Short mmCIF file of C-alpha atoms and ligand atoms in Angstrom, two decimals:
data_model
loop_
_atom_site.label_atom_id
_atom_site.label_comp_id
_atom_site.label_asym_id
_atom_site.label_seq_id
_atom_site.Cartn_x
_atom_site.Cartn_y
_atom_site.Cartn_z
CA MET A 1 21.14 59.10 -97.08
CA THR A 2 20.32 57.46 -93.82
CA SER A 3 18.08 60.36 -92.92
CA ALA A 4 15.97 59.94 -96.07
CA ILE A 5 15.37 56.25 -95.28
CA HIS A 6 14.38 57.09 -91.70
CA THR A 7 12.00 59.84 -92.77
CA THR A 8 10.28 57.44 -95.16
CA ASP A 9 10.04 54.78 -92.44
CA ILE A 10 8.42 57.12 -89.96
CA MET A 11 6.03 58.72 -92.41
CA GLU A 12 5.00 55.66 -94.35
CA GLY A 13 1.26 55.10 -94.41
CA ALA A 14 0.59 57.89 -91.92
CA ALA A 15 -0.55 61.50 -92.04
CA LYS A 16 2.27 64.01 -92.41
CA LEU A 17 4.21 64.60 -89.23
CA ARG A 18 3.60 68.08 -87.84
CA VAL A 19 6.39 70.46 -86.92
CA LEU A 20 5.95 73.81 -85.17
CA VAL A 21 8.88 76.16 -85.84
CA VAL A 22 9.25 78.89 -83.22
CA ASP A 23 11.67 81.75 -83.91
CA ASP A 24 11.42 85.54 -83.90
CA GLU A 25 13.41 85.72 -87.17
CA GLU A 26 10.91 85.38 -89.97
CA PHE A 27 13.60 84.54 -92.54
CA LEU A 28 14.89 81.62 -90.51
CA ARG A 29 11.35 80.30 -89.98
CA SER A 30 10.53 80.44 -93.66
CA ILE A 31 13.70 78.73 -94.79
CA VAL A 32 13.33 75.97 -92.19
CA ARG A 33 9.70 75.60 -93.24
CA GLU A 34 10.60 75.29 -96.89
CA ARG A 35 13.26 72.61 -96.28
CA LEU A 36 11.10 70.59 -93.91
CA GLU A 37 8.12 70.69 -96.28
CA ILE A 38 10.35 69.35 -99.05
CA ALA A 39 11.31 66.52 -96.67
CA GLY A 40 7.59 65.71 -96.26
CA TYR A 41 6.70 67.41 -92.99
CA SER A 42 3.68 69.62 -92.37
CA VAL A 43 5.08 72.85 -90.91
CA GLU A 44 3.56 75.75 -88.99
CA GLU A 45 5.23 78.84 -87.55
CA ALA A 46 5.14 80.91 -84.36
CA SER A 47 7.19 84.02 -83.60
CA ASN A 48 7.53 83.56 -79.83
CA GLY A 49 6.84 81.14 -76.98
CA ASN A 50 3.46 82.59 -76.16
CA GLU A 51 2.16 82.26 -79.69
CA ALA A 52 3.55 78.71 -79.86
CA LEU A 53 1.77 77.80 -76.64
CA SER A 54 -1.58 79.06 -78.01
CA MET A 55 -1.02 76.98 -81.15
CA LEU A 56 -0.15 73.91 -79.08
CA GLU A 57 -3.35 74.41 -77.08
CA SER A 58 -5.70 75.00 -79.97
CA GLY A 59 -4.05 73.37 -82.95
CA GLY A 60 -2.12 70.43 -81.49
CA PRO A 61 -0.96 67.81 -81.27
CA TYR A 62 2.37 68.55 -82.93
CA ASP A 63 5.01 65.86 -83.31
CA VAL A 64 7.98 68.23 -83.13
CA LEU A 65 8.55 71.67 -81.63
CA LEU A 66 11.63 73.34 -83.05
CA THR A 67 12.38 76.41 -80.96
CA ASP A 68 14.83 79.26 -80.71
CA ILE A 69 15.93 80.26 -77.20
CA ARG A 70 16.03 84.06 -77.18
CA MET A 71 12.66 85.44 -78.21
CA PRO A 72 10.44 88.26 -77.03
CA VAL A 73 7.33 87.68 -74.86
CA MET A 74 8.16 84.10 -73.89
CA ASP A 75 11.58 82.56 -74.46
CA GLY A 76 12.37 79.01 -75.55
CA ILE A 77 13.29 77.77 -72.06
CA ALA A 78 9.94 78.80 -70.59
CA LEU A 79 8.21 77.28 -73.61
CA LEU A 80 10.05 73.96 -73.14
CA GLY A 81 9.05 73.94 -69.47
CA GLU A 82 5.36 74.21 -70.47
CA LEU A 83 5.84 71.66 -73.26
CA GLY A 84 7.21 69.08 -70.82
CA LYS A 85 4.36 69.64 -68.38
CA ARG A 86 1.42 69.94 -70.76
CA PHE A 87 2.41 68.35 -74.07
CA PRO A 88 4.80 65.52 -73.20
CA GLY A 89 4.09 63.72 -76.49
CA THR A 90 5.74 66.50 -78.54
CA ALA A 91 9.48 66.25 -79.12
CA GLY A 92 11.19 69.54 -78.27
CA ILE A 93 14.33 70.55 -80.15
CA VAL A 94 16.34 73.68 -79.40
CA MET A 95 17.99 75.79 -82.10
CA SER A 96 20.76 77.74 -80.39
CA ALA A 97 23.74 79.90 -81.33
CA TYR A 98 27.22 78.79 -80.16
CA SER A 99 27.19 81.51 -77.54
CA GLU A 100 24.03 80.00 -76.05
CA LEU A 101 25.47 76.52 -75.54
CA ASP A 102 25.02 76.64 -71.75
CA THR A 103 21.39 77.56 -72.23
CA ALA A 104 20.97 74.70 -74.71
CA VAL A 105 22.33 72.29 -72.09
CA HIS A 106 19.85 73.77 -69.62
CA ALA A 107 17.07 73.18 -72.19
CA LEU A 108 18.11 69.51 -72.46
CA LYS A 109 17.87 69.19 -68.71
CA MET A 110 14.34 70.60 -68.92
CA GLY A 111 13.28 67.78 -71.22
CA ALA A 112 14.24 68.92 -74.71
CA CYS A 113 15.09 65.89 -76.85
CA ASP A 114 18.05 67.48 -78.60
CA TYR A 115 19.62 70.73 -79.76
CA ILE A 116 21.11 71.99 -82.96
CA THR A 117 23.48 74.95 -83.26
CA LYS A 118 22.85 77.81 -85.62
CA PRO A 119 23.70 78.20 -88.40
CA PHE A 120 22.92 74.61 -89.26
CA ASN A 121 23.17 72.22 -92.11
CA PHE A 122 19.69 71.02 -93.12
CA ASP A 123 20.69 67.36 -93.40
CA VAL A 124 21.83 67.58 -89.79
CA LEU A 125 18.49 69.19 -88.89
CA LEU A 126 16.58 66.32 -90.52
CA ILE A 127 18.66 63.73 -88.67
CA THR A 128 18.12 65.61 -85.41
CA ILE A 129 14.35 65.64 -85.98
CA GLU A 130 14.27 61.94 -86.82
CA ASN A 131 16.29 61.06 -83.74
CA ALA A 132 14.01 63.15 -81.55
CA LEU A 133 10.95 61.43 -83.06
CA ARG A 134 12.49 58.01 -82.43
CA LYS A 135 13.28 58.98 -78.88
CA LYS A 136 9.66 60.06 -78.30
CA GLU A 137 8.39 56.86 -79.92
CA LEU A 138 10.59 54.78 -77.61
CA GLU A 139 9.32 56.76 -74.62
CA ARG A 140 5.74 56.10 -75.74
CA GLN A 141 6.43 52.38 -76.15
CA LEU A 142 8.02 52.30 -72.72
CA ASP A 143 4.96 54.05 -71.24
CA ASP A 144 2.64 51.55 -72.95
CA TYR A 145 4.77 48.69 -71.64
CA ARG A 146 4.65 50.12 -68.12
CA THR A 147 0.87 50.60 -68.30
CA ASN A 148 0.38 47.06 -69.62
CA LEU A 149 2.71 45.75 -66.96
CA GLU A 150 0.79 47.59 -64.24
CA GLU A 151 -2.49 46.18 -65.60
CA LYS A 152 -1.00 42.66 -65.72
CA VAL A 153 0.34 42.96 -62.16
CA LYS A 154 -3.05 44.25 -60.98
CA GLU A 155 -4.82 41.39 -62.77
CA GLN A 156 -2.52 38.82 -61.15
CA THR A 157 -2.85 40.49 -57.73
CA ASP A 158 -6.64 40.35 -58.03
CA ILE A 159 -6.45 36.64 -58.89
CA ILE A 160 -4.12 35.95 -55.96
CA ASN A 161 -6.30 38.00 -53.59
CA SER A 162 -9.45 36.20 -54.68
CA MET A 163 -7.66 32.89 -54.08
CA TYR A 164 -6.79 34.06 -50.56
CA VAL A 165 -10.36 35.14 -49.96
CA ARG A 166 -11.63 31.77 -51.16
CA SER A 167 -9.23 29.82 -48.97
CA ILE A 168 -10.04 31.96 -45.93
CA ASP A 169 -13.74 31.51 -46.71
CA ALA A 170 -13.16 27.76 -46.70
CA MET A 171 -11.48 28.10 -43.29
CA ILE A 172 -14.51 30.02 -41.95
CA LYS A 173 -16.77 27.23 -43.25
CA ALA A 174 -14.50 24.64 -41.61
CA LEU A 175 -14.73 26.62 -38.35
CA GLU A 176 -18.50 26.80 -38.54
CA ALA A 177 -18.66 23.06 -39.24
CA LYS A 178 -16.64 22.30 -36.13
CA ASP A 179 -18.41 24.90 -33.95
CA TYR A 180 -22.09 24.17 -34.47
CA TYR A 181 -23.29 27.10 -32.40
CA THR A 182 -21.42 29.79 -34.31
CA ARG A 183 -22.99 28.81 -37.64
CA GLY A 184 -24.13 32.02 -39.35
CA HIS A 185 -22.47 34.04 -36.57
CA SER A 186 -19.93 35.86 -38.76
CA GLN A 187 -22.64 36.65 -41.32
CA ARG A 188 -24.88 38.22 -38.69
CA VAL A 189 -22.01 40.06 -36.99
CA THR A 190 -21.10 41.50 -40.40
CA LEU A 191 -24.71 42.55 -40.97
CA TYR A 192 -24.97 44.29 -37.59
CA SER A 193 -21.50 45.91 -37.89
CA MET A 194 -22.29 47.33 -41.32
CA ALA A 195 -25.61 48.74 -40.07
CA ILE A 196 -23.93 50.41 -37.07
CA ALA A 197 -21.13 51.79 -39.27
CA LYS A 198 -23.62 53.20 -41.74
CA GLU A 199 -25.44 54.93 -38.88
CA LEU A 200 -22.09 56.43 -37.82
CA GLY A 201 -21.52 57.75 -41.34
CA ILE A 202 -18.59 55.44 -42.13
CA THR A 203 -18.01 54.96 -45.87
CA GLY A 204 -15.51 53.87 -48.51
CA GLN A 205 -12.39 51.89 -47.68
CA GLU A 206 -13.08 52.04 -43.94
CA MET A 207 -16.47 50.39 -44.55
CA GLU A 208 -14.92 47.76 -46.81
CA ASP A 209 -12.25 46.92 -44.23
CA LEU A 210 -14.87 46.68 -41.48
CA HIS A 211 -16.88 44.30 -43.67
CA ARG A 212 -13.88 42.01 -44.18
CA ALA A 213 -12.78 42.21 -40.55
CA SER A 214 -16.29 41.29 -39.39
CA VAL A 215 -16.39 38.24 -41.65
CA LEU A 216 -12.99 37.11 -40.35
CA HIS A 217 -13.16 38.21 -36.71
CA ASP A 218 -13.47 34.73 -35.19
CA LEU A 219 -11.24 32.92 -37.68
CA GLY A 220 -8.76 32.22 -34.85
CA LYS A 221 -11.28 29.84 -33.25
CA ILE A 222 -10.06 27.33 -35.82
CA GLY A 223 -7.16 26.88 -33.39
CA VAL A 224 -9.45 26.10 -30.43
CA ARG A 225 -10.27 22.46 -29.75
CA GLU A 226 -13.76 21.34 -30.78
CA ALA A 227 -14.37 19.92 -27.30
CA VAL A 228 -13.69 23.38 -25.82
CA LEU A 229 -15.79 25.26 -28.39
CA ASN A 230 -18.79 23.01 -27.84
CA LYS A 231 -18.37 22.32 -24.10
CA PRO A 232 -21.78 22.54 -22.41
CA GLY A 233 -20.44 23.21 -18.89
CA LYS A 234 -18.20 25.85 -17.35
CA LEU A 235 -14.75 26.19 -18.92
CA THR A 236 -11.62 25.47 -16.90
CA GLU A 237 -9.02 28.21 -16.63
CA GLU A 238 -6.87 26.47 -19.20
CA GLU A 239 -9.81 26.07 -21.61
CA PHE A 240 -10.74 29.72 -21.18
CA ALA A 241 -7.13 30.69 -21.95
CA GLU A 242 -7.45 28.70 -25.17
CA ILE A 243 -10.54 30.69 -26.19
CA VAL A 244 -8.89 34.00 -25.28
CA ARG A 245 -6.07 33.32 -27.73
CA HIS A 246 -8.37 33.28 -30.78
CA PRO A 247 -7.88 36.95 -31.85
CA GLU A 248 -4.09 36.46 -31.85
CA THR A 249 -4.42 33.16 -33.72
CA ALA A 250 -6.46 34.94 -36.42
CA VAL A 251 -3.70 37.55 -36.74
CA ARG A 252 -1.05 34.80 -37.06
CA ILE A 253 -3.07 33.14 -39.84
CA LEU A 254 -3.72 36.35 -41.79
CA GLU A 255 -0.48 38.26 -41.16
CA PRO A 256 1.60 36.74 -43.97
CA ILE A 257 -0.92 37.91 -46.58
CA PRO A 258 -0.45 41.64 -47.37
CA PHE A 259 -4.05 41.92 -48.55
CA PHE A 260 -5.34 41.22 -45.02
CA ARG A 261 -2.86 43.34 -43.06
CA PRO A 262 -5.04 46.49 -42.83
CA LEU A 263 -7.71 44.38 -41.05
CA LEU A 264 -5.49 42.96 -38.33
CA PRO A 265 -5.87 45.65 -35.62
CA ALA A 266 -9.68 45.47 -35.88
CA ILE A 267 -9.65 41.67 -35.59
CA LEU A 268 -7.03 41.55 -32.83
CA HIS A 269 -9.00 43.91 -30.57
CA HIS A 270 -12.60 42.80 -31.11
CA HIS A 271 -12.76 41.52 -27.50
CA GLU A 272 -11.39 44.67 -25.88
CA ARG A 273 -13.77 46.49 -23.54
CA PHE A 274 -14.27 50.25 -23.39
CA ASP A 275 -13.33 50.19 -19.67
CA GLY A 276 -10.04 48.39 -20.37
CA LYS A 277 -11.08 45.02 -18.92
CA GLY A 278 -11.10 43.15 -22.22
CA TYR A 279 -8.47 41.12 -24.05
CA PRO A 280 -5.84 40.64 -25.41
CA ALA A 281 -4.26 44.08 -24.81
CA ARG A 282 -6.60 45.65 -22.21
CA LEU A 283 -6.88 48.73 -24.41
CA VAL A 284 -9.09 51.51 -23.02
CA GLY A 285 -11.72 53.75 -24.66
CA LYS A 286 -10.91 55.32 -28.02
CA THR A 287 -7.47 53.66 -28.16
CA ILE A 288 -9.41 50.58 -29.27
CA PRO A 289 -9.77 50.68 -33.08
CA VAL A 290 -13.22 52.01 -33.99
CA ALA A 291 -13.91 48.91 -36.09
CA SER A 292 -13.28 46.74 -33.01
CA ARG A 293 -15.60 48.91 -30.89
CA ILE A 294 -18.34 48.44 -33.50
CA MET A 295 -17.73 44.69 -33.83
CA ALA A 296 -17.74 44.27 -30.02
CA ILE A 297 -21.39 45.38 -29.90
CA ALA A 298 -22.40 43.36 -32.98
CA ASP A 299 -20.54 40.28 -31.71
CA THR A 300 -21.95 40.42 -28.17
CA PHE A 301 -25.49 41.07 -29.41
CA ASP A 302 -25.30 38.04 -31.69
CA ALA A 303 -23.73 35.87 -29.00
CA MET A 304 -26.50 36.78 -26.55
CA THR A 305 -29.29 36.13 -29.04
CA SER A 306 -27.89 32.79 -30.26
CA THR A 307 -28.23 29.48 -28.46
CA ARG A 308 -24.83 28.24 -27.33
CA ALA A 309 -23.66 24.90 -25.93
CA TYR A 310 -23.73 26.32 -22.42
CA ARG A 311 -26.96 28.39 -22.50
CA LYS A 312 -30.10 29.20 -24.41
CA ALA A 313 -30.54 32.36 -26.47
CA LEU A 314 -31.63 35.49 -24.64
CA PRO A 315 -34.75 37.23 -25.94
CA VAL A 316 -33.71 40.04 -28.32
CA ALA A 317 -35.27 42.74 -26.13
CA ASP A 318 -33.22 41.55 -23.14
CA ALA A 319 -30.06 41.54 -25.25
CA ILE A 320 -30.72 45.11 -26.38
CA ASN A 321 -31.25 46.17 -22.76
CA GLU A 322 -27.98 44.49 -21.86
CA ILE A 323 -26.12 46.44 -24.59
CA ARG A 324 -27.71 49.64 -23.31
CA ARG A 325 -26.79 48.76 -19.68
CA CYS A 326 -23.16 48.15 -20.64
CA SER A 327 -22.77 51.41 -22.55
CA GLY A 328 -19.68 53.15 -21.16
CA THR A 329 -18.32 50.03 -19.45
CA GLN A 330 -18.12 47.23 -22.00
CA PHE A 331 -19.12 49.31 -25.01
CA ASP A 332 -18.33 52.74 -26.46
CA PRO A 333 -21.16 55.04 -25.31
CA ASP A 334 -20.87 56.94 -28.61
CA ILE A 335 -21.52 53.77 -30.64
CA VAL A 336 -24.31 52.19 -28.56
CA PRO A 337 -26.88 54.82 -29.74
CA ALA A 338 -25.94 54.00 -33.36
CA PHE A 339 -26.63 50.34 -32.63
CA LEU A 340 -29.99 51.17 -31.05
CA ALA A 341 -30.90 53.40 -33.99
CA CYS A 342 -29.84 51.05 -36.76
CA GLN A 343 -31.92 47.98 -36.05
CA SER A 344 -34.90 49.14 -38.06
CA LYS A 345 -32.59 49.71 -41.03
CA ILE A 346 -30.93 46.30 -41.13
CA VAL A 347 -31.54 44.73 -44.52
CA ILE A 348 -31.76 41.00 -44.12
CA PRO A 349 -30.43 38.89 -47.00
CA GLY A 350 -32.33 35.68 -47.70
CA ASP A 351 -29.55 33.42 -46.43
CA VAL A 352 -29.20 35.02 -42.98
CA SER A 353 -31.58 34.05 -40.21
CA LEU A 354 -31.97 36.71 -37.55
CA PRO A 355 -32.89 35.81 -33.98
CA GLU A 356 -36.54 35.38 -33.17
CA GLY A 357 -38.16 38.58 -31.95
CA PHE A 358 -35.55 40.80 -33.65
CA GLU A 359 -38.02 43.04 -35.43
CA GLU A 360 -40.46 43.25 -32.53
CA ALA A 361 -37.61 44.31 -30.26
CA ILE A 362 -36.79 47.46 -32.21
CA PRO A 363 -37.18 50.27 -29.68
CA ALA A 364 -40.46 52.10 -30.22
CA GLU A 365 -38.75 55.41 -31.07
CA TYR A 366 -36.86 53.76 -33.92
CA ARG A 367 -39.69 51.69 -35.38
CA PRO A 368 -40.71 52.75 -38.90
CA GLN A 369 -43.90 54.84 -38.59
CA PRO A 370 -46.93 53.41 -40.44
CA GLY A 371 -47.93 55.38 -43.53
FE1 LIG B 401 -14.41 36.52 -30.94
#
């Protein structure tokens, strides 16, 4: 009685549920087919696992696969293995003889929804099918729930991350307001870093991380006193020590936020020198993160070509010569050529002002040829 109600529930308003009966005994297949069709199912037959697999491939999807275990060509266990891997939406049910009970248990472990022992009562078969269908439906609902949950979590994470980005952006603006001379600095350093990285063939996530790290590289200067940042004269030892701490301060600010963690090594080491005389860790050569080695050139070039409290801007050509001169000591000699080659390819957004003489200073060999 219960089974009839369930069958009606499941089938109501929908196309007939499809059952594939797989057994090498034609008589058994036809009797199962007859009973299931009376119960309202659409039934098809296969005589072995291989034939069933072809039907699943070309004629699916089926809602239920009702399979014998011992069959020629491909047995029921192998068929269930393929079903689980390739057709997870189909409920597999094993029809086994008493003597094959161990194998039926094995089939359950391989993902079959249920088993029924031969010879069987057809009411029991119907109940078994309905239960298997319900189980599959619950699995599907659970999958949908998980997918929705993942989407919701991703949505929320994106919102949280964009809030972090906005608040960090506000901190950068606050820094630039307090340090008049670095206004536009992080924008230009980002522009130069991206151009160098492109020349080096860097792409994807590495490029994205370099972009973020360049924007944030001097964030730690927010912890340096305004009087020190804008001091026109020579810095005292204590004041210099305050400046030197800015990469570590940036790391302390950003560290609690998982979203920024991949950027921390690049930011922490942007003042290291290739010869090991930089700070804070005195890293040498290629042990310095590649993003830091790129930013070091971009950062120094922008510092030299910007007017600071303590000196006027250097002409761009002189700054380029200085980068070239320091290749192998302050800067990675494998990255300096990329910097020299990329200047002609820097695309300047409207809101970034480049130093005077930037375009004229492009080395002749890299200047775009007329025509
Ligand atoms: Fe810096």
